Amino acid sequence: EVCRLNAQRRQVLNEFLQLKGNIRVFCRIRPTVNGEKFSHQRPVVPADSSGILVNFSEKKRKLYNFDMVLHPGSTQDEVFSEIEPVIKSALDGYNVCILAYGQTGTGKTFTMEGNPDCPGVVPRTIEALFKQAADSNHTYLFSFSMLEIYLGQLKDLLIPHARKANDPMPTCLSIQTDPNGGIVIDNLVAIQVSNLNHAISLYRLGSQLRSTASTNSNKISSRSHCMIRMSMTCSDATERRKITNKIWMVDLGGSERVLKTKALGRRFEEGKAINLSLSALGDVINALQRKNSHIPYRNSKLTQVLKDSLGEDSKTLMLIHVSPKEEDLCETVCSLNFALRLRNIHLGKTEPNEARVMREEAMTNLQHEMQEIENNR
Ligand code: ADP
Ligand code: MG
């Protein structure tokens, strides 16, 4: 009995510890694919479970720290098991946001969408939501939405499937704030889903719409942000209390700097729009971490949409993707620096903050308690 209680307690503590902080930053290093080779040493090497060593030259190296490093050999299973605690918090009523960031070709879509043999974060998250909801005492209603942000405009990826023949053509989606500060996207299609297969079939339809566009106009898929939303309404047995919240899963547009890519015309405009919104995202997270009084959400559509899912009462997981290739080192360092900007402050390098000190203390106590349980096993 004691053993069982201890095991339970350990699990609870583990979950709690894993959830520390509202914003967590992971880094995934893509494995080499299609016979990529290296001339001498590898430029990006995982140092330990949370560090990455960047070899600028034989002599010059730099260590970057994260909450977690997903090394090139990590499987989709392993990646998801690190993410699962965050998904649990969605069922606990938090708004959750999982973002895949990185240069084009570093594996963002592989992580988020995956393929039929190695499904990614999106299908696994949906599966976990249904499974955990089924095991819970509460009743959950889920709805699925999917949109992309292209050249600063919101485009519903489910509209063609939801629209009836006589419906008027949809206008651009607009973003509103409700009286509680929540974000409402006017006219966004939200389809109630009751099982995994239904949600996945919608996801496939939405993805197709996105990839159809990609063959027509030069890989549009990495030139836009693709956003999937699972909304959930939870009611307890008495049906008196209802909570609605959501989990966003975002495959961000490629972070490569547009001036470096020598893109012209439309591609330049696309790249510029993505660069601007990614830096707006960085600014927002940075301002949140610093607890600034003004958070610059209004600077991009991306941050406006995510306004109520980034910040104090939500959980954010940023998955930074980097390439193992030497010629990508410059972009890799840019991505790592972007991550650093989100994380430095997270480590508490700003002025001491009462709440943070209390949280840290609580965390230390829990760690001690964990240790004691371990010792008594
Ligand atoms: P991005 O979405 O960032 O542009 P992709 O997800 O399309 O990048 O990945 C580029 C290529 O590398 C794809 O062929 C993808 O299947 C492969 N790839 C990326 N990450 C992995 C991984 N962890 N394991 C195996 N293959 C990967
Ligand atoms: Mg992609």
Coordinates of C-alpha atoms and ligand atoms in Angstrom, one line a residue:
E1 CA 0.0 0.0 0.0
V2 CA 2.8 2.4 1.0
C3 CA 4.6 1.5 -2.2
R4 CA 1.5 2.2 -4.3
L5 CA 0.9 5.6 -2.6
N6 CA 4.6 6.5 -3.1
A7 CA 4.4 5.5 -6.7
Q8 CA 1.3 7.7 -7.1
R9 CA 2.9 10.6 -5.3
R10 CA 6.0 10.3 -7.3
Q11 CA 4.0 10.5 -10.5
V12 CA 2.2 13.6 -9.3
L13 CA 5.5 15.2 -8.3
N14 CA 7.1 14.3 -11.5
E15 CA 4.3 15.9 -13.5
F16 CA 4.4 19.0 -11.3
L17 CA 8.2 19.3 -11.7
Q18 CA 8.0 18.8 -15.4
L19 CA 5.6 21.6 -15.8
K20 CA 7.7 24.3 -14.1
G21 CA 7.5 27.6 -15.9
N22 CA 4.9 28.8 -18.4
I23 CA 7.3 28.8 -21.3
R24 CA 9.6 25.9 -22.1
V25 CA 12.0 25.8 -24.9
F26 CA 13.2 22.5 -26.5
C27 CA 15.6 22.1 -29.3
R28 CA 15.4 19.2 -31.8
I29 CA 18.4 18.5 -34.1
R30 CA 17.4 17.0 -37.4
P31 CA 19.2 13.7 -38.2
T32 CA 21.1 13.6 -41.4
V33 CA 18.8 12.5 -44.3
N34 CA 19.3 11.4 -47.9
G35 CA 23.0 10.6 -47.4
E36 CA 24.2 14.1 -46.1
K37 CA 27.9 14.0 -45.3
F38 CA 30.2 16.1 -43.2
S39 CA 33.6 17.4 -44.3
H40 CA 35.1 17.2 -40.9
Q41 CA 33.5 17.7 -37.5
R42 CA 29.8 18.0 -37.0
P43 CA 28.8 21.7 -36.4
V44 CA 26.0 20.9 -34.0
V45 CA 26.4 18.3 -31.3
P46 CA 24.1 17.5 -28.4
A47 CA 26.1 17.9 -25.2
D48 CA 23.8 16.4 -22.7
S49 CA 20.0 16.2 -22.1
S50 CA 19.7 20.0 -22.2
G51 CA 22.8 21.4 -23.9
I52 CA 23.9 21.8 -27.5
L53 CA 27.5 22.4 -28.5
V54 CA 28.1 24.5 -31.6
N55 CA 31.5 24.0 -33.2
F56 CA 32.3 27.3 -35.0
S57 CA 35.8 26.0 -35.7
E58 CA 38.4 23.6 -34.2
K59 CA 38.9 26.1 -31.4
K60 CA 35.8 28.1 -31.1
R61 CA 32.8 26.4 -29.4
K62 CA 29.7 27.6 -27.7
L63 CA 27.3 25.8 -25.4
Y64 CA 23.6 26.6 -25.7
N65 CA 21.2 25.5 -22.9
F66 CA 17.6 24.5 -23.3
D67 CA 14.9 22.9 -21.1
M68 CA 15.5 19.8 -23.2
V69 CA 17.5 18.7 -26.2
L70 CA 15.9 16.2 -28.6
H71 CA 18.9 14.6 -30.2
P72 CA 19.0 13.6 -33.8
G73 CA 18.2 10.0 -32.9
S74 CA 15.1 10.7 -30.9
T75 CA 12.0 9.0 -32.2
Q76 CA 8.5 10.6 -32.5
D77 CA 7.5 8.5 -29.5
E78 CA 10.3 10.0 -27.3
V79 CA 9.6 13.5 -28.5
F80 CA 5.9 13.1 -27.7
S81 CA 6.5 11.7 -24.2
E82 CA 8.4 14.9 -23.4
I83 CA 5.5 17.0 -24.6
E84 CA 2.7 15.0 -23.0
P85 CA 2.7 16.8 -19.6
V86 CA 1.9 20.1 -21.5
I87 CA -1.1 18.4 -23.1
K88 CA -2.3 17.3 -19.7
S89 CA -2.4 21.0 -18.7
A90 CA -4.9 21.7 -21.6
L91 CA -7.3 19.2 -20.0
D92 CA -6.6 21.0 -16.7
G93 CA -8.0 24.2 -18.2
Y94 CA -4.9 26.0 -19.4
N95 CA -4.6 27.4 -22.9
V96 CA -1.7 25.7 -24.4
C97 CA 0.5 26.6 -27.4
I98 CA 3.0 24.3 -29.1
L99 CA 5.1 26.0 -31.7
A100 CA 7.6 24.5 -34.2
Y101 CA 10.3 27.1 -35.1
G102 CA 13.2 26.8 -37.5
Q103 CA 14.7 27.2 -40.9
T104 CA 13.0 25.5 -43.8
G105 CA 14.1 21.9 -44.0
T106 CA 14.9 21.4 -40.3
G107 CA 12.0 19.1 -39.6
K108 CA 9.2 21.3 -38.3
T109 CA 6.5 19.6 -40.3
F110 CA 8.1 16.2 -39.5
T111 CA 7.7 17.0 -35.8
M112 CA 4.2 18.4 -36.0
E113 CA 2.6 16.4 -38.7
G114 CA 5.0 13.5 -39.2
N115 CA 4.0 10.8 -41.7
P116 CA 1.8 7.7 -41.5
D117 CA 4.7 5.6 -40.2
C118 CA 5.9 8.2 -37.7
P119 CA 2.9 10.4 -36.7
G120 CA 3.9 13.7 -35.2
V121 CA 2.8 15.9 -32.4
V122 CA -0.6 16.9 -33.9
P123 CA -2.1 13.5 -34.4
R124 CA -0.6 12.2 -31.1
T125 CA -1.9 15.2 -29.2
I126 CA -5.4 14.7 -30.5
E127 CA -5.2 11.0 -29.6
A128 CA -4.0 11.8 -26.1
L129 CA -6.7 14.4 -25.6
F130 CA -9.5 11.9 -26.5
K131 CA -7.9 9.2 -24.4
Q132 CA -7.3 11.3 -21.3
A133 CA -10.8 12.8 -21.6
A134 CA -12.3 9.4 -21.7
D135 CA -10.5 8.4 -18.5
S136 CA -11.6 11.6 -16.7
N137 CA -14.6 12.2 -14.4
H138 CA -15.4 15.3 -16.5
T139 CA -17.2 15.6 -19.8
Y140 CA -15.3 17.2 -22.6
L141 CA -16.5 18.5 -26.0
F142 CA -13.8 19.0 -28.6
S143 CA -13.8 21.1 -31.7
F144 CA -11.2 21.3 -34.4
S145 CA -10.1 24.3 -36.5
M146 CA -7.3 24.9 -38.9
L147 CA -6.0 28.0 -40.5
E148 CA -2.9 29.5 -42.0
I149 CA -1.4 33.0 -41.9
Y150 CA -0.1 33.9 -45.3
L151 CA 1.2 37.4 -46.1
G152 CA -0.3 38.6 -42.9
Q153 CA -3.8 37.3 -43.7
L154 CA -5.8 34.6 -41.9
K155 CA -7.1 31.9 -44.2
D156 CA -9.4 29.2 -43.0
L157 CA -8.2 25.8 -44.2
L158 CA -11.5 24.0 -43.4
I159 CA -13.8 26.4 -45.3
P160 CA -14.0 24.5 -48.5
H161 CA -15.2 21.5 -46.6
A162 CA -17.6 23.2 -44.3
R163 CA -19.2 25.6 -46.8
K164 CA -22.4 24.6 -48.4
A165 CA -23.0 25.4 -52.1
N166 CA -25.1 28.4 -51.5
D167 CA -23.2 30.0 -48.7
P168 CA -21.5 33.3 -49.6
M169 CA -17.8 33.2 -50.2
P170 CA -16.0 33.7 -46.9
T171 CA -14.3 37.0 -46.3
C172 CA -11.0 37.2 -44.5
L173 CA -11.1 36.1 -40.9
S174 CA -10.9 38.9 -38.4
I175 CA -9.7 38.7 -34.8
Q176 CA -11.9 40.0 -31.9
T177 CA -11.4 40.2 -28.2
D178 CA -14.3 39.0 -25.9
P179 CA -15.2 40.8 -22.7
N180 CA -13.0 38.4 -20.7
G181 CA -9.9 39.1 -22.8
G182 CA -10.3 35.9 -24.8
I183 CA -9.6 35.8 -28.5
V184 CA -12.4 35.1 -30.9
I185 CA -11.7 34.6 -34.6
D186 CA -14.8 35.6 -36.4
N187 CA -16.2 33.1 -38.8
L188 CA -13.5 30.5 -38.2
V189 CA -14.9 27.1 -38.9
A190 CA -14.9 24.9 -35.7
I191 CA -16.1 21.4 -36.3
Q192 CA -17.2 19.4 -33.3
V193 CA -15.2 16.1 -33.2
S194 CA -16.0 13.1 -31.1
N195 CA -13.2 10.8 -32.0
L196 CA -9.6 10.7 -33.3
N197 CA -10.5 9.5 -36.8
H198 CA -12.9 12.4 -37.4
A199 CA -10.3 15.0 -36.2
I200 CA -7.6 13.4 -38.3
S201 CA -9.7 13.3 -41.5
L202 CA -10.3 17.1 -41.0
Y203 CA -6.6 17.6 -40.4
R204 CA -5.8 15.7 -43.6
L205 CA -8.3 17.8 -45.6
G206 CA -6.8 21.0 -44.2
S207 CA -3.3 19.9 -44.9
Q208 CA -4.2 19.0 -48.5
L209 CA -5.5 22.5 -49.1
R210 CA -2.2 23.8 -47.8
S211 CA -0.1 21.5 -49.9
T212 CA -2.3 21.9 -53.0
A213 CA -1.3 25.5 -52.9
S214 CA 2.3 24.5 -52.5
T215 CA 2.6 22.9 -55.9
N216 CA 1.0 25.9 -57.6
S217 CA 3.1 28.6 -56.1
N218 CA 6.5 27.6 -55.0
K219 CA 6.3 25.8 -51.7
I220 CA 3.7 28.0 -50.1
S221 CA 3.6 25.6 -47.2
S222 CA 6.8 26.9 -45.6
R223 CA 5.9 30.4 -46.5
S224 CA 3.0 30.5 -44.1
H225 CA 2.2 29.6 -40.5
C226 CA -0.1 26.6 -40.3
M227 CA -2.2 26.7 -37.1
I228 CA -4.3 23.9 -35.7
R229 CA -6.7 24.5 -32.8
M230 CA -8.4 21.9 -30.6
S231 CA -10.9 23.7 -28.4
M232 CA -12.4 21.9 -25.5
T233 CA -15.3 22.6 -23.2
C234 CA -15.2 20.8 -19.9
S235 CA -18.2 20.3 -17.6
D236 CA -18.3 18.6 -14.3
A237 CA -20.9 16.0 -13.3
T238 CA -23.4 18.7 -12.2
E239 CA -23.0 20.6 -15.5
R240 CA -22.9 23.8 -13.5
R241 CA -19.3 24.6 -14.1
K242 CA -18.0 24.9 -17.6
I243 CA -14.5 25.8 -18.8
T244 CA -13.6 26.4 -22.4
N245 CA -10.0 26.5 -23.4
K246 CA -7.8 25.4 -26.3
I247 CA -4.6 24.0 -27.5
W248 CA -2.8 25.6 -30.5
M249 CA -0.4 23.6 -32.5
V250 CA 1.6 25.7 -34.9
D251 CA 4.0 24.8 -37.7
L252 CA 5.6 28.2 -38.2
G253 CA 6.9 29.5 -41.5
G254 CA 10.6 29.0 -42.2
S255 CA 12.8 31.4 -40.1
E256 CA 15.6 31.8 -42.7
R257 CA 16.3 35.5 -43.2
V258 CA 14.9 36.7 -46.4
L259 CA 17.7 39.1 -47.3
K260 CA 20.1 36.2 -47.1
T261 CA 18.0 34.0 -49.4
K262 CA 18.2 36.5 -52.2
A263 CA 14.5 36.0 -52.8
L264 CA 12.7 38.3 -55.1
G265 CA 9.2 39.4 -55.8
R266 CA 6.4 37.4 -54.1
R267 CA 8.9 35.2 -52.3
F268 CA 10.6 38.2 -50.8
E269 CA 7.2 39.5 -49.6
E270 CA 6.4 36.1 -48.1
G271 CA 9.7 35.8 -46.4
K272 CA 9.4 39.4 -45.1
A273 CA 6.0 38.7 -43.6
I274 CA 7.2 35.6 -41.9
N275 CA 10.4 37.3 -40.5
L276 CA 8.3 40.1 -39.2
S277 CA 5.8 37.9 -37.4
L278 CA 8.5 35.6 -36.0
S279 CA 10.3 38.6 -34.5
A280 CA 6.9 39.9 -33.2
L281 CA 6.5 36.4 -31.5
G282 CA 9.9 36.7 -30.0
D283 CA 9.2 40.2 -28.7
V284 CA 5.9 39.1 -27.1
I285 CA 7.5 36.1 -25.3
N286 CA 10.4 38.2 -24.2
A287 CA 8.1 40.9 -22.8
L288 CA 6.0 38.3 -21.0
Q289 CA 9.1 36.8 -19.5
R290 CA 10.3 40.2 -18.3
K291 CA 6.8 40.8 -17.0
N292 CA 6.6 44.1 -18.9
S293 CA 3.4 46.1 -18.5
H294 CA 3.1 46.4 -22.3
I295 CA 3.0 43.2 -24.3
P296 CA 3.3 44.0 -28.0
Y297 CA 0.6 41.5 -29.3
R298 CA -0.7 43.9 -31.9
N299 CA 2.5 43.8 -34.0
S300 CA 1.5 40.7 -36.0
K301 CA -1.5 38.6 -36.8
L302 CA 0.3 35.6 -35.3
T303 CA 0.6 37.1 -31.9
Q304 CA -2.9 38.5 -32.0
V305 CA -4.3 35.1 -32.7
L306 CA -2.2 33.6 -29.9
K307 CA -2.8 36.4 -27.5
D308 CA -4.8 34.5 -24.9
S309 CA -2.6 31.4 -25.3
L310 CA 0.7 32.9 -24.6
G311 CA 1.3 34.3 -21.2
E312 CA 0.6 34.0 -17.5
D313 CA -2.3 31.6 -17.5
S314 CA -1.2 29.4 -20.3
K315 CA 1.5 27.0 -21.2
T316 CA 3.8 27.5 -24.1
L317 CA 6.2 25.0 -25.6
M318 CA 8.6 26.3 -28.2
L319 CA 10.2 23.5 -30.3
I320 CA 13.3 25.0 -31.9
H321 CA 14.5 23.0 -34.9
V322 CA 18.1 23.1 -36.2
S323 CA 19.9 21.6 -39.2
P324 CA 22.9 19.3 -38.7
K325 CA 24.6 20.8 -41.8
E326 CA 27.6 23.0 -41.9
E327 CA 26.3 25.3 -44.6
D328 CA 23.3 26.0 -42.3
L329 CA 25.4 27.0 -39.3
C330 CA 24.6 30.7 -39.8
E331 CA 20.8 30.1 -39.7
T332 CA 21.3 27.5 -36.9
V333 CA 23.0 30.1 -34.7
C334 CA 20.2 32.6 -35.5
S335 CA 17.6 30.1 -34.3
L336 CA 19.6 29.3 -31.2
N337 CA 19.9 33.0 -30.4
F338 CA 16.2 33.4 -30.9
A339 CA 15.7 30.6 -28.4
L340 CA 18.2 32.1 -26.0
R341 CA 16.3 35.3 -26.0
L342 CA 13.2 33.4 -24.9
R343 CA 15.1 31.4 -22.3
N344 CA 17.7 33.6 -20.6
I345 CA 15.1 35.5 -18.7
H346 CA 13.3 32.3 -18.0
L347 CA 16.4 31.3 -16.0
G348 CA 15.8 34.2 -13.8
K349 CA 18.5 36.6 -14.8
T350 CA 16.3 39.6 -14.2
E351 CA 15.7 41.1 -10.8
P352 CA 14.4 38.7 -8.2
N353 CA 10.7 38.3 -8.2
E354 CA 8.7 37.3 -5.2
A355 CA 6.6 34.8 -7.0
R356 CA 9.5 33.2 -8.7
V357 CA 11.4 32.8 -5.5
M358 CA 8.4 31.1 -4.0
R359 CA 8.0 28.8 -7.0
E360 CA 11.7 27.9 -6.8
E361 CA 11.4 27.2 -3.1
A362 CA 8.4 25.0 -3.7
M363 CA 10.2 23.3 -6.4
T364 CA 13.3 22.6 -4.2
N365 CA 11.0 21.2 -1.5
L366 CA 9.4 18.9 -4.0
Q367 CA 12.7 17.7 -5.2
H368 CA 13.8 16.9 -1.7
E369 CA 10.6 15.0 -1.2
M370 CA 11.1 13.1 -4.4
Q371 CA 14.6 12.2 -3.2
E372 CA 13.3 11.0 0.1
I373 CA 10.8 8.7 -1.6
E374 CA 13.6 7.4 -3.9
N375 CA 15.8 6.8 -0.8
N376 CA 13.0 4.9 1.0
R377 CA 12.2 2.6 -2.0
Ligands
ADP1 P1 10.5 21.9 -42.4 O1 9.0 21.6 -42.2 O2 11.1 22.5 -41.2 O3 10.7 22.6 -43.7 P2 10.5 19.0 -42.9 O4 9.7 18.5 -41.8 O5 9.8 19.1 -44.2 O6 11.2 20.4 -42.6 O7 11.8 18.1 -43.0 C1 12.7 18.1 -44.1 C2 13.1 16.7 -44.5 O8 13.8 16.0 -43.5 C3 11.8 15.9 -44.8 O9 12.1 15.0 -45.8 C4 11.7 15.1 -43.5 O10 11.0 13.9 -43.7 C5 13.1 14.9 -43.0 N1 13.2 14.9 -41.5 C6 13.1 16.0 -40.7 N2 13.2 15.6 -39.4 C7 13.4 14.3 -39.4 C8 13.6 13.3 -38.4 N3 13.6 13.7 -37.1 N4 13.8 12.0 -38.7 C9 13.7 11.7 -40.0 N5 13.5 12.5 -41.0 C10 13.4 13.8 -40.8
MG2 MG 7.4 22.4 -43.3

